[in-house]
CSV table of C-alpha atoms and ligand atoms in Angstrom, one decimal:
chain,number,residue,atom,x,y,z
A,1,MET,CA,-193.5,-2.2,-27.3
A,2,ARG,CA,-193.8,1.5,-28.1
A,3,LEU,CA,-194.8,4.0,-25.4
A,4,THR,CA,-195.7,7.7,-26.0
A,5,VAL,CA,-195.6,10.2,-23.2
A,6,ILE,CA,-197.8,13.3,-23.7
A,7,GLY,CA,-196.4,15.9,-21.4
A,8,GLY,CA,-193.0,14.3,-22.1
A,9,GLY,CA,-191.1,17.4,-20.9
A,10,GLY,CA,-192.7,16.9,-17.5
A,11,PHE,CA,-190.7,16.6,-14.3
A,12,ARG,CA,-191.8,13.1,-13.4
A,13,VAL,CA,-190.9,11.4,-16.7
A,14,PRO,CA,-187.6,10.2,-15.3
A,15,LEU,CA,-189.5,8.2,-12.7
A,16,VAL,CA,-191.3,6.4,-15.5
A,17,TYR,CA,-188.1,5.9,-17.5
A,18,GLY,CA,-186.4,4.5,-14.4
A,19,ALA,CA,-189.1,1.9,-14.1
A,20,LEU,CA,-188.8,0.9,-17.8
A,21,LEU,CA,-185.0,0.6,-17.3
A,22,ARG,CA,-185.5,-1.9,-14.5
A,23,ASP,CA,-187.7,-4.1,-16.7
A,24,HIS,CA,-185.6,-6.5,-18.8
A,25,ALA,CA,-188.2,-9.1,-19.7
A,26,ALA,CA,-189.4,-10.0,-23.2
A,27,GLY,CA,-192.1,-7.7,-24.4
A,28,ARG,CA,-190.8,-4.7,-22.6
A,29,VAL,CA,-191.0,-1.1,-23.8
A,30,THR,CA,-188.2,-0.6,-26.3
A,31,HIS,CA,-189.1,2.8,-27.8
A,32,VAL,CA,-190.2,5.9,-25.9
A,33,THR,CA,-191.6,9.0,-27.6
A,34,LEU,CA,-191.8,12.1,-25.6
A,35,HIS,CA,-194.2,14.7,-26.8
A,36,ASP,CA,-194.5,18.2,-25.3
A,37,VAL,CA,-195.6,21.6,-26.5
A,38,ASP,CA,-192.3,23.1,-25.1
A,39,PRO,CA,-189.1,22.0,-26.9
A,40,ALA,CA,-186.9,23.3,-24.1
A,41,ARG,CA,-188.6,21.1,-21.5
A,42,LEU,CA,-188.2,18.1,-23.8
A,43,THR,CA,-184.5,18.7,-24.2
A,44,ALA,CA,-184.1,19.1,-20.4
A,45,VAL,CA,-185.9,15.8,-19.7
A,46,ALA,CA,-184.2,13.9,-22.5
A,47,ARG,CA,-180.8,14.9,-20.9
A,48,VAL,CA,-181.9,13.4,-17.6
A,49,LEU,CA,-183.0,10.2,-19.3
A,50,ALA,CA,-179.7,10.0,-21.2
A,51,ASP,CA,-177.9,10.1,-17.8
A,52,GLN,CA,-180.2,7.3,-16.5
A,53,ALA,CA,-179.5,5.2,-19.6
A,54,ALA,CA,-175.7,5.6,-19.5
A,55,GLY,CA,-174.0,2.2,-19.6
A,56,MET,CA,-177.3,0.3,-20.0
A,57,PRO,CA,-177.1,-1.5,-23.4
A,58,ASP,CA,-180.8,-2.4,-23.5
A,59,ALA,CA,-182.1,1.0,-22.5
A,60,PRO,CA,-185.3,2.0,-24.3
A,61,GLU,CA,-184.6,4.3,-27.2
A,62,VAL,CA,-185.9,7.9,-26.7
A,63,ARG,CA,-187.1,10.4,-29.2
A,64,THR,CA,-188.8,13.7,-28.8
A,65,THR,CA,-191.3,15.6,-30.8
A,66,THR,CA,-193.6,18.6,-30.6
A,67,ASP,CA,-196.0,17.1,-33.2
A,68,LEU,CA,-198.8,15.2,-31.3
A,69,ASP,CA,-200.1,13.2,-34.3
A,70,ASP,CA,-196.5,12.1,-35.1
A,71,ALA,CA,-196.0,11.1,-31.4
A,72,LEU,CA,-199.2,9.0,-31.4
A,73,ARG,CA,-198.5,7.0,-34.6
A,74,GLY,CA,-197.7,3.4,-33.9
A,75,ALA,CA,-198.0,3.8,-30.1
A,76,ASP,CA,-199.0,0.7,-28.1
A,77,PHE,CA,-199.4,2.7,-24.9
A,78,VAL,CA,-199.9,6.4,-24.3
A,79,PHE,CA,-199.3,8.1,-21.0
A,80,SER,CA,-201.1,11.4,-20.7
A,81,ALA,CA,-199.5,13.6,-18.2
A,82,ILE,CA,-200.2,17.2,-19.1
A,83,ARG,CA,-200.6,20.4,-17.1
A,84,VAL,CA,-202.8,22.8,-19.0
A,85,GLY,CA,-201.7,26.4,-18.0
A,86,GLY,CA,-198.5,25.1,-16.4
A,87,LEU,CA,-197.6,25.7,-12.8
A,88,ALA,CA,-198.4,29.4,-13.1
A,89,GLY,CA,-202.0,28.2,-13.8
A,90,ARG,CA,-201.9,26.0,-10.7
A,91,ALA,CA,-200.7,28.9,-8.6
A,92,ALA,CA,-203.5,31.1,-10.0
A,93,ASP,CA,-206.0,28.4,-9.2
A,94,GLU,CA,-204.9,28.6,-5.6
A,95,ARG,CA,-204.8,32.4,-5.4
A,96,VAL,CA,-208.2,33.0,-6.8
A,97,ALA,CA,-209.8,30.5,-4.4
A,98,LEU,CA,-207.9,31.6,-1.3
A,99,ALA,CA,-209.0,35.2,-2.0
A,100,GLU,CA,-212.6,33.9,-1.7
A,101,GLY,CA,-211.7,32.0,1.5
A,102,VAL,CA,-212.0,28.6,-0.1
A,103,LEU,CA,-209.5,25.9,-1.0
A,104,GLY,CA,-207.6,26.1,-4.3
A,105,GLN,CA,-205.9,22.7,-4.3
A,106,GLU,CA,-205.3,21.4,-7.8
A,107,THR,CA,-207.6,18.4,-7.4
A,108,VAL,CA,-209.9,19.3,-4.5
A,109,GLY,CA,-212.6,22.1,-4.3
A,110,ALA,CA,-212.6,25.2,-6.4
A,111,GLY,CA,-209.0,24.8,-7.6
A,112,GLY,CA,-209.8,21.3,-8.9
A,113,ILE,CA,-212.8,22.6,-10.7
A,114,ALA,CA,-210.9,25.4,-12.3
A,115,TYR,CA,-208.1,23.0,-13.3
A,116,GLY,CA,-210.7,20.6,-14.7
A,117,LEU,CA,-212.5,23.2,-16.7
A,118,ARG,CA,-209.4,24.1,-18.6
A,119,THR,CA,-208.0,20.6,-18.8
A,120,VAL,CA,-211.0,18.6,-20.0
A,121,PRO,CA,-211.2,20.2,-23.5
A,122,VAL,CA,-207.5,19.5,-24.1
A,123,ALA,CA,-207.8,15.9,-22.8
A,124,VAL,CA,-210.9,15.3,-25.0
A,125,ASP,CA,-208.9,16.5,-28.0
A,126,ILE,CA,-206.1,14.1,-27.1
A,127,ALA,CA,-208.6,11.3,-26.8
A,128,GLU,CA,-210.1,12.0,-30.2
A,129,ARG,CA,-206.6,12.0,-31.8
A,130,VAL,CA,-205.7,8.7,-30.1
A,131,ALA,CA,-209.0,7.2,-31.3
A,132,ARG,CA,-208.1,8.3,-34.9
A,133,ILE,CA,-204.4,7.7,-35.0
A,134,ALA,CA,-203.7,4.9,-32.6
A,135,PRO,CA,-207.1,3.2,-32.1
A,136,ASP,CA,-205.5,0.1,-30.5
A,137,ALA,CA,-203.4,2.0,-28.0
A,138,TRP,CA,-204.2,1.9,-24.3
A,139,VAL,CA,-204.2,5.3,-22.7
A,140,ILE,CA,-203.0,5.6,-19.1
A,141,ASN,CA,-204.0,9.0,-17.7
A,142,PHE,CA,-201.8,10.6,-15.0
A,143,THR,CA,-203.3,14.1,-15.6
A,144,ASN,CA,-205.0,15.6,-12.6
A,145,PRO,CA,-207.8,15.9,-11.6
A,146,ALA,CA,-207.3,12.3,-12.6
A,147,GLY,CA,-210.7,10.8,-12.1
A,148,LEU,CA,-212.5,13.6,-13.9
A,149,VAL,CA,-210.1,13.7,-16.8
A,150,THR,CA,-210.2,9.9,-17.2
A,151,GLU,CA,-214.0,10.1,-17.3
A,152,ALA,CA,-213.8,12.8,-20.0
A,153,MET,CA,-211.5,10.7,-22.1
A,154,ALA,CA,-213.6,7.6,-21.6
A,155,ALA,CA,-216.4,9.2,-23.6
A,156,GLN,CA,-214.1,8.7,-26.7
A,157,LEU,CA,-211.9,5.8,-25.6
A,158,GLY,CA,-214.2,3.6,-23.5
A,159,SER,CA,-212.3,1.1,-21.4
A,160,ARG,CA,-209.1,1.9,-23.3
A,161,VAL,CA,-208.3,4.8,-20.9
A,162,ILE,CA,-207.3,4.0,-17.4
A,163,GLY,CA,-206.6,6.6,-14.7
A,164,ILE,CA,-203.9,6.1,-12.1
A,165,CYS,CA,-202.8,7.7,-8.9
A,166,ASP,CA,-200.3,6.6,-6.3
A,167,SER,CA,-202.1,7.9,-3.2
A,168,PRO,CA,-204.2,4.7,-2.6
A,169,VAL,CA,-201.1,2.5,-3.1
A,170,GLY,CA,-199.1,4.6,-0.7
A,171,LEU,CA,-202.0,4.5,1.9
A,172,GLY,CA,-202.3,0.7,1.5
A,173,ARG,CA,-198.6,0.2,1.8
A,174,ARG,CA,-198.4,2.3,4.9
A,175,VAL,CA,-201.3,0.6,6.7
A,176,ALA,CA,-200.2,-2.9,5.7
A,177,ARG,CA,-196.6,-2.2,7.0
A,178,THR,CA,-198.0,-0.7,10.2
A,179,LEU,CA,-200.0,-3.9,10.8
A,180,GLY,CA,-196.9,-6.0,10.1
A,181,THR,CA,-198.2,-7.5,6.9
A,182,ASP,CA,-196.9,-7.7,3.3
A,183,PRO,CA,-198.7,-5.1,1.2
A,184,ASP,CA,-198.1,-7.3,-1.9
A,185,ARG,CA,-200.1,-10.1,-0.3
A,186,ALA,CA,-202.9,-8.1,1.1
A,187,ARG,CA,-206.3,-7.3,-0.2
A,188,PHE,CA,-207.5,-3.7,0.1
A,189,ASP,CA,-211.2,-2.9,0.5
A,190,TYR,CA,-210.6,0.6,-0.8
A,191,VAL,CA,-213.0,2.6,-2.9
A,192,GLY,CA,-214.2,6.1,-3.8
A,193,LEU,CA,-213.3,8.7,-6.3
A,194,ASN,CA,-209.7,9.8,-7.0
A,195,HIS,CA,-208.4,11.7,-4.0
A,196,LEU,CA,-211.7,10.9,-2.2
A,197,GLY,CA,-211.6,7.3,-1.1
A,198,TRP,CA,-211.4,5.2,2.1
A,199,LEU,CA,-209.8,2.0,3.2
A,200,ARG,CA,-212.5,0.1,5.0
A,201,GLY,CA,-210.8,-3.3,5.3
A,202,LEU,CA,-207.3,-4.8,4.9
A,203,TYR,CA,-207.3,-8.6,4.4
A,204,ALA,CA,-204.2,-10.5,4.9
A,205,GLY,CA,-203.3,-14.1,4.3
A,206,VAL,CA,-204.4,-14.3,0.7
A,207,ALA,CA,-202.1,-13.5,-2.1
A,208,ASP,CA,-203.1,-13.3,-5.8
A,209,GLY,CA,-204.6,-16.5,-6.8
A,210,GLU,CA,-204.2,-18.3,-3.4
A,211,ASP,CA,-207.1,-19.8,-1.5
A,212,GLY,CA,-207.6,-19.5,2.2
A,213,ALA,CA,-209.5,-17.7,4.9
A,214,GLU,CA,-209.2,-14.0,4.9
A,215,ARG,CA,-208.7,-12.0,8.0
A,216,ASN,CA,-209.5,-8.3,8.3
A,217,LEU,CA,-206.7,-6.6,10.2
A,218,LEU,CA,-208.1,-3.1,10.2
A,219,PRO,CA,-210.2,-3.5,13.4
A,220,ALA,CA,-207.0,-4.3,15.4
A,221,LEU,CA,-205.5,-1.0,14.1
A,222,PHE,CA,-208.3,1.1,15.7
A,223,GLU,CA,-207.7,-0.5,19.1
A,224,ASP,CA,-204.0,0.5,19.1
A,225,GLU,CA,-203.3,4.2,19.7
A,226,ALA,CA,-199.5,3.9,19.1
A,227,LEU,CA,-200.0,2.1,15.8
A,228,LEU,CA,-202.7,4.5,14.7
A,229,THR,CA,-200.6,7.5,15.1
A,230,SER,CA,-197.4,6.0,13.6
A,231,PHE,CA,-198.2,6.5,9.9
A,232,GLU,CA,-199.0,9.5,7.7
A,233,GLU,CA,-202.8,9.2,7.5
A,234,GLY,CA,-203.0,8.5,11.3
A,235,LYS,CA,-200.9,11.6,12.0
A,236,LEU,CA,-203.0,13.8,9.6
A,237,PHE,CA,-206.4,12.8,10.8
A,238,GLY,CA,-205.7,11.8,14.4
A,239,ALA,CA,-206.4,8.4,16.0
A,240,GLU,CA,-209.7,9.5,17.5
A,241,TRP,CA,-211.2,10.5,14.1
A,242,LEU,CA,-210.1,7.2,12.4
A,243,ARG,CA,-211.6,5.3,15.3
A,244,THR,CA,-214.8,7.2,14.8
A,245,ILE,CA,-215.2,6.6,11.1
A,246,ARG,CA,-213.6,3.2,11.3
A,247,SER,CA,-211.8,3.6,8.0
A,248,VAL,CA,-208.5,5.2,6.8
A,249,PRO,CA,-209.3,8.1,4.5
A,250,ASN,CA,-207.1,9.1,1.5
A,251,GLU,CA,-204.8,11.9,2.6
A,252,TYR,CA,-206.7,14.3,0.4
A,253,LEU,CA,-209.7,14.0,2.6
A,254,HIS,CA,-207.8,16.1,5.1
A,255,TYR,CA,-209.0,19.1,3.0
A,256,TYR,CA,-212.6,18.0,3.8
A,257,TYR,CA,-212.4,16.9,7.4
A,258,PHE,CA,-210.2,19.8,8.4
A,259,ASN,CA,-211.2,22.3,5.8
A,260,ARG,CA,-211.2,25.4,8.0
A,261,GLU,CA,-207.7,24.6,9.3
A,262,THR,CA,-206.2,23.8,5.9
A,263,VAL,CA,-207.7,26.9,4.3
A,264,ALA,CA,-206.3,29.0,7.1
A,265,SER,CA,-202.9,27.5,6.9
A,266,TYR,CA,-202.7,27.8,3.1
A,267,ARG,CA,-203.7,31.5,3.5
A,268,GLN,CA,-201.0,32.1,6.0
A,269,ALA,CA,-198.3,30.2,4.1
A,270,GLU,CA,-195.5,32.3,2.5
A,271,GLN,CA,-196.2,30.5,-0.8
A,272,THR,CA,-198.9,28.2,-1.9
A,273,ARG,CA,-197.8,24.7,-3.2
A,274,GLY,CA,-198.4,25.8,-6.8
A,275,ALA,CA,-196.3,28.9,-6.4
A,276,PHE,CA,-193.5,27.0,-4.7
A,277,LEU,CA,-193.4,24.4,-7.4
A,278,HIS,CA,-193.6,27.0,-10.1
A,279,ASP,CA,-190.4,28.7,-8.8
A,280,GLN,CA,-188.7,25.4,-7.9
A,281,GLN,CA,-189.4,23.9,-11.4
A,282,ALA,CA,-188.5,27.1,-13.2
A,283,ARG,CA,-185.1,27.0,-11.4
A,284,PHE,CA,-184.6,23.4,-12.5
A,285,TYR,CA,-185.5,23.9,-16.2
A,286,ASP,CA,-183.3,27.1,-16.2
A,287,ARG,CA,-180.4,25.2,-14.9
A,288,MET,CA,-180.9,22.5,-17.5
A,289,ALA,CA,-180.5,25.0,-20.2
A,290,HIS,CA,-176.8,25.0,-19.4
A,291,SER,CA,-175.0,22.0,-20.9
A,292,ALA,CA,-172.6,22.0,-17.9
A,293,THR,CA,-175.4,21.2,-15.4
A,294,PRO,CA,-175.2,17.6,-14.3
A,295,ALA,CA,-178.7,16.5,-15.4
A,296,TRP,CA,-179.3,13.6,-13.1
A,297,GLN,CA,-178.1,15.3,-10.0
A,298,ALA,CA,-180.0,18.5,-10.7
A,299,TRP,CA,-183.2,16.4,-11.3
A,300,ASP,CA,-182.8,14.2,-8.3
A,301,SER,CA,-182.1,17.0,-5.8
A,302,THR,CA,-185.2,18.8,-7.1
A,303,ARG,CA,-187.3,15.7,-6.8
A,304,ALA,CA,-186.1,15.1,-3.2
A,305,GLU,CA,-187.1,18.7,-2.2
A,306,ARG,CA,-190.5,18.3,-3.9
A,307,GLU,CA,-191.1,15.0,-2.0
A,308,ALA,CA,-190.0,16.4,1.4
A,309,THR,CA,-192.4,19.4,1.1
A,310,TYR,CA,-195.4,17.5,-0.2
A,311,MET,CA,-198.6,18.4,1.8
A,312,ALA,CA,-196.4,20.4,4.2
A,313,GLU,CA,-199.2,22.8,5.3
A,314,ASN,CA,-201.5,19.9,6.0
A,315,ARG,CA,-198.9,18.1,8.1
A,316,GLU,CA,-198.2,21.4,10.0
A,317,THR,CA,-201.8,22.0,10.7
A,318,ALA,CA,-202.1,18.4,12.1
A,319,GLY,CA,-198.8,18.6,14.0
A,320,ALA,CA,-197.8,15.5,11.9
A,321,GLY,CA,-194.1,16.4,11.6
A,322,GLU,CA,-191.8,15.3,8.8
A,323,ARG,CA,-192.7,12.7,6.2
A,324,ALA,CA,-191.5,9.1,7.0
A,325,ALA,CA,-188.4,8.0,5.1
A,326,ASP,CA,-190.4,5.3,3.2
A,327,ASP,CA,-192.8,8.0,1.9
A,328,LEU,CA,-190.0,10.1,0.5
A,329,GLU,CA,-189.0,7.3,-2.0
A,330,SER,CA,-191.3,8.6,-4.7
A,331,GLY,CA,-192.3,5.6,-6.7
A,332,GLY,CA,-195.9,4.9,-6.9
A,333,TYR,CA,-197.1,6.1,-10.2
A,334,GLU,CA,-194.5,4.5,-12.3
A,335,LYS,CA,-194.8,1.2,-10.5
A,336,VAL,CA,-198.5,1.1,-11.0
A,337,ALA,CA,-198.2,2.2,-14.6
A,338,LEU,CA,-195.6,-0.5,-15.4
A,339,ALA,CA,-197.5,-3.2,-13.6
A,340,LEU,CA,-200.6,-2.2,-15.6
A,341,MET,CA,-198.7,-2.3,-18.9
A,342,ARG,CA,-197.2,-5.7,-18.1
A,343,ALA,CA,-200.7,-7.1,-17.2
A,344,ILE,CA,-202.2,-5.8,-20.5
A,345,ALA,CA,-199.4,-6.5,-22.9
A,346,ARG,CA,-197.9,-9.6,-21.4
A,347,GLY,CA,-200.8,-11.2,-19.5
A,348,GLU,CA,-199.0,-10.8,-16.1
A,349,GLU,CA,-202.3,-10.7,-14.2
A,350,THR,CA,-202.4,-8.5,-11.2
A,351,THR,CA,-204.6,-6.4,-8.8
A,352,LEU,CA,-204.2,-2.6,-8.9
A,353,ILE,CA,-206.3,0.3,-7.6
A,354,LEU,CA,-207.3,2.2,-10.7
A,355,ASN,CA,-209.7,4.8,-12.0
A,356,VAL,CA,-212.2,3.0,-14.2
A,357,PRO,CA,-215.9,3.1,-15.0
A,358,ASN,CA,-218.1,2.0,-12.1
A,359,ARG,CA,-220.0,-0.7,-14.0
A,360,GLY,CA,-222.2,-1.5,-11.1
A,361,THR,CA,-219.5,-1.6,-8.4
A,362,LEU,CA,-221.0,1.2,-6.3
A,363,GLY,CA,-224.7,1.2,-6.1
A,364,VAL,CA,-224.9,5.0,-5.6
A,365,LEU,CA,-223.3,5.8,-9.0
A,366,ASP,CA,-224.2,5.0,-12.6
A,367,ALA,CA,-222.3,2.6,-14.8
A,368,THR,CA,-220.1,5.2,-16.6
A,369,ALA,CA,-219.0,7.2,-13.5
A,370,VAL,CA,-215.3,6.8,-13.1
A,371,ILE,CA,-214.4,5.5,-9.7
A,372,GLU,CA,-211.1,4.6,-7.9
A,373,VAL,CA,-211.3,0.9,-7.1
A,374,PRO,CA,-209.2,-2.3,-6.9
A,375,CYS,CA,-209.3,-4.0,-10.3
A,376,ARG,CA,-208.1,-7.3,-11.6
A,377,VAL,CA,-206.1,-6.6,-14.7
A,378,ASP,CA,-205.3,-9.0,-17.5
A,379,ALA,CA,-204.8,-8.8,-21.3
A,380,ASN,CA,-208.3,-7.6,-21.6
A,381,GLY,CA,-207.7,-4.6,-19.3
A,382,PRO,CA,-209.0,-3.9,-15.8
A,383,ARG,CA,-212.2,-5.2,-14.3
A,384,PRO,CA,-213.4,-3.7,-10.9
A,385,LEU,CA,-213.5,-6.1,-8.0
A,386,PRO,CA,-216.4,-6.2,-5.6
A,387,VAL,CA,-216.0,-3.9,-2.6
A,388,THR,CA,-218.1,-3.1,0.5
A,389,GLN,CA,-220.7,-0.5,-0.4
A,390,LEU,CA,-220.1,3.1,0.9
A,391,ALA,CA,-221.3,4.2,4.3
A,392,GLY,CA,-223.9,7.0,4.2
A,393,HIS,CA,-221.4,9.8,4.9
A,394,GLU,CA,-219.0,8.4,2.3
A,395,ALA,CA,-221.7,8.0,-0.3
A,396,GLY,CA,-222.8,11.6,0.4
A,397,LEU,CA,-219.4,13.1,-0.4
A,398,VAL,CA,-218.9,10.8,-3.4
A,399,THR,CA,-222.2,11.5,-5.0
A,400,ALA,CA,-221.9,15.2,-4.4
A,401,VAL,CA,-218.4,15.4,-5.9
A,402,LYS,CA,-219.4,13.2,-8.8
A,403,ALA,CA,-222.3,15.6,-9.5
A,404,VAL,CA,-219.8,18.5,-9.5
A,405,GLU,CA,-217.6,16.6,-12.0
A,406,ARG,CA,-220.6,16.0,-14.2
A,407,CYS,CA,-221.2,19.8,-14.2
A,408,VAL,CA,-217.6,20.3,-15.3
A,409,LEU,CA,-217.9,17.8,-18.1
A,410,GLU,CA,-221.1,19.5,-19.2
A,411,ALA,CA,-219.5,22.9,-19.1
A,412,ALA,CA,-216.5,21.7,-21.1
A,413,GLU,CA,-218.7,20.0,-23.7
A,414,SER,CA,-221.3,22.7,-24.2
A,415,GLY,CA,-219.3,25.8,-23.2
A,416,SER,CA,-222.0,26.6,-20.7
A,417,ALA,CA,-220.8,29.1,-18.0
A,418,ARG,CA,-224.0,28.3,-16.1
A,419,ALA,CA,-222.8,24.7,-15.8
A,420,ALA,CA,-219.4,25.9,-14.6
A,421,VAL,CA,-221.1,28.1,-11.9
A,422,GLN,CA,-223.2,25.1,-10.9
A,423,ALA,CA,-220.0,23.0,-10.5
A,424,PHE,CA,-218.5,25.5,-8.1
A,425,ALA,CA,-221.7,26.1,-6.2
A,426,LEU,CA,-222.5,22.4,-5.6
A,427,HIS,CA,-219.1,21.6,-4.3
A,428,PRO,CA,-219.2,20.7,-0.6
A,429,LEU,CA,-216.2,23.0,0.0
A,430,VAL,CA,-217.8,26.1,-1.6
A,431,ASP,CA,-220.3,27.6,0.8
A,432,SER,CA,-222.3,30.1,-1.3
A,433,VAL,CA,-223.7,30.4,-4.8
A,434,ASN,CA,-222.4,34.0,-4.7
A,435,VAL,CA,-218.9,32.7,-4.0
A,436,ALA,CA,-219.3,30.3,-6.9
A,437,ARG,CA,-220.1,33.2,-9.3
A,438,ARG,CA,-217.2,35.2,-8.1
A,439,LEU,CA,-214.9,32.2,-8.5
A,440,LEU,CA,-215.8,31.7,-12.1
A,441,ASP,CA,-215.3,35.5,-12.8
A,442,GLY,CA,-212.0,35.4,-11.0
A,443,TYR,CA,-210.8,32.3,-12.9
A,444,ARG,CA,-211.9,33.7,-16.2
A,445,GLY,CA,-209.9,36.8,-15.5
A,446,VAL,CA,-206.7,34.9,-15.1
A,447,HIS,CA,-207.1,31.9,-17.4
A,448,PRO,CA,-207.4,32.5,-21.2
A,449,GLY,CA,-208.1,28.7,-21.4
A,450,LEU,CA,-211.6,29.4,-20.0
A,451,ASP,CA,-212.6,31.8,-22.8
A,452,TYR,CA,-214.8,29.1,-24.3
A,453,LEU,CA,-217.3,29.4,-21.5
A,454,ARG,CA,-220.4,31.5,-22.4
A,455,MET,CA,-223.5,32.5,-20.4
A,456,ARG,CA,-226.5,31.2,-22.4
B,501,G6P,C1,-199.6,12.7,-5.0
B,501,G6P,C2,-200.9,12.8,-5.7
B,501,G6P,C3,-200.7,13.2,-7.2
B,501,G6P,C4,-199.9,14.5,-7.2
B,501,G6P,C5,-198.5,14.2,-6.5
B,501,G6P,C6,-197.6,15.4,-6.5
B,501,G6P,O1,-198.9,11.6,-5.6
B,501,G6P,O2,-201.6,11.6,-5.7
B,501,G6P,O3,-202.0,13.4,-7.8
B,501,G6P,O4,-199.6,14.8,-8.6
B,501,G6P,O5,-198.8,13.8,-5.2
B,501,G6P,O6,-198.0,16.5,-5.8
B,501,G6P,P1,-197.3,17.9,-5.9
B,501,G6P,O7,-197.9,18.7,-4.9
B,501,G6P,O8,-195.8,17.6,-5.6
B,501,G6P,O9,-197.5,18.3,-7.3
B,502,MN,MN1,-203.1,11.6,-7.4
């Protein structure tokens, strides 16, 4: 099996390679091609992978290239994990938004729109090339904003592109463990868009393929104050709010439900998340330019720091304290991606929460809208499982944000600046059309990647 990673010089590639190294079964990935536009980053990451593979005779072979078509030729699976504009772009997304008093997170609000506007054209180009050069390949999209980017690529690739995120898995694992049940044997009634979903039920007692009566354990959680405040989402949102909405929201909903507080704390922070990561990652790649730097140690200590500081401002606002030891593991994405590949390539059927076209799952969205939903996956790919329909307030946010995503897709396809303004203006976290206009002007001023937008 041949895997190509686009964005192969990216910091999280060793996580993926680590998962591949732990897979020894027949039909496993034997060849990994890393593609990146930056050869220095490729060299740095390849050095970390070489450290990981040391002493492992069946380690997948790794090659690097800066030629995308070359990278795609012969691929069975393609992971797309790019960052258009780099972390400097992410920091600029945050800065421009915060200057207008709105949120600039890379996937939520104005920042997510700006990032989407410059990423979608590049993702569509990748999708077109895959369709031409590796038409039988399955594309697994890690690129944020993951739901929107997956939907953009699906226009070319149909059901052969699948988006993944680790936040629903992490949420499910935390809630299951809090309730004393095995996450691998539980069924999660989770649905929404990427970074905009809710867990409305957690059913234990039925593992994959087993029969038996299901029991929803979630109501018991809402009755127990101590349990409710013992895990990440409970600490972020507070017991009382979870009890009120009777669901456990994805952690990214903290930006919606506590928008005023998160914006304030991001404005006060010494550095935004993007600026912090920009500096942190620059230090890592600089160090890796010296052959004396121990690659694995340098990478792993950088990873640990990144994990420890994840959503720090949100946790501070909520008084949530440090992250739990289990949550610092990192290890969501690569596990989901590997399980997905195994199900498709080797028929090891499984259930995973994925970003796929709605196909009638949620009544409030059309069939092609990409949603995040538990799917049964087999050799034919993922199929969304039935879920409880959204409550009114959930449907409101989901349909509003999907409408915003559609404006971004339209802007990217037609080059319409008007559609881009509409995307900003319709977002629930942008409070004025005037702000939306200034946001687009601000973003155009800092991102050459938005030059394609024209007022017409
Ligand atoms: C979570 C999110 C991802 C995000 C990652 C890293 O796993 O689901 O979408 O890429 O965190 O966030 P960071 O702020 O460290 O880049
Ligand atoms: Mn994510």
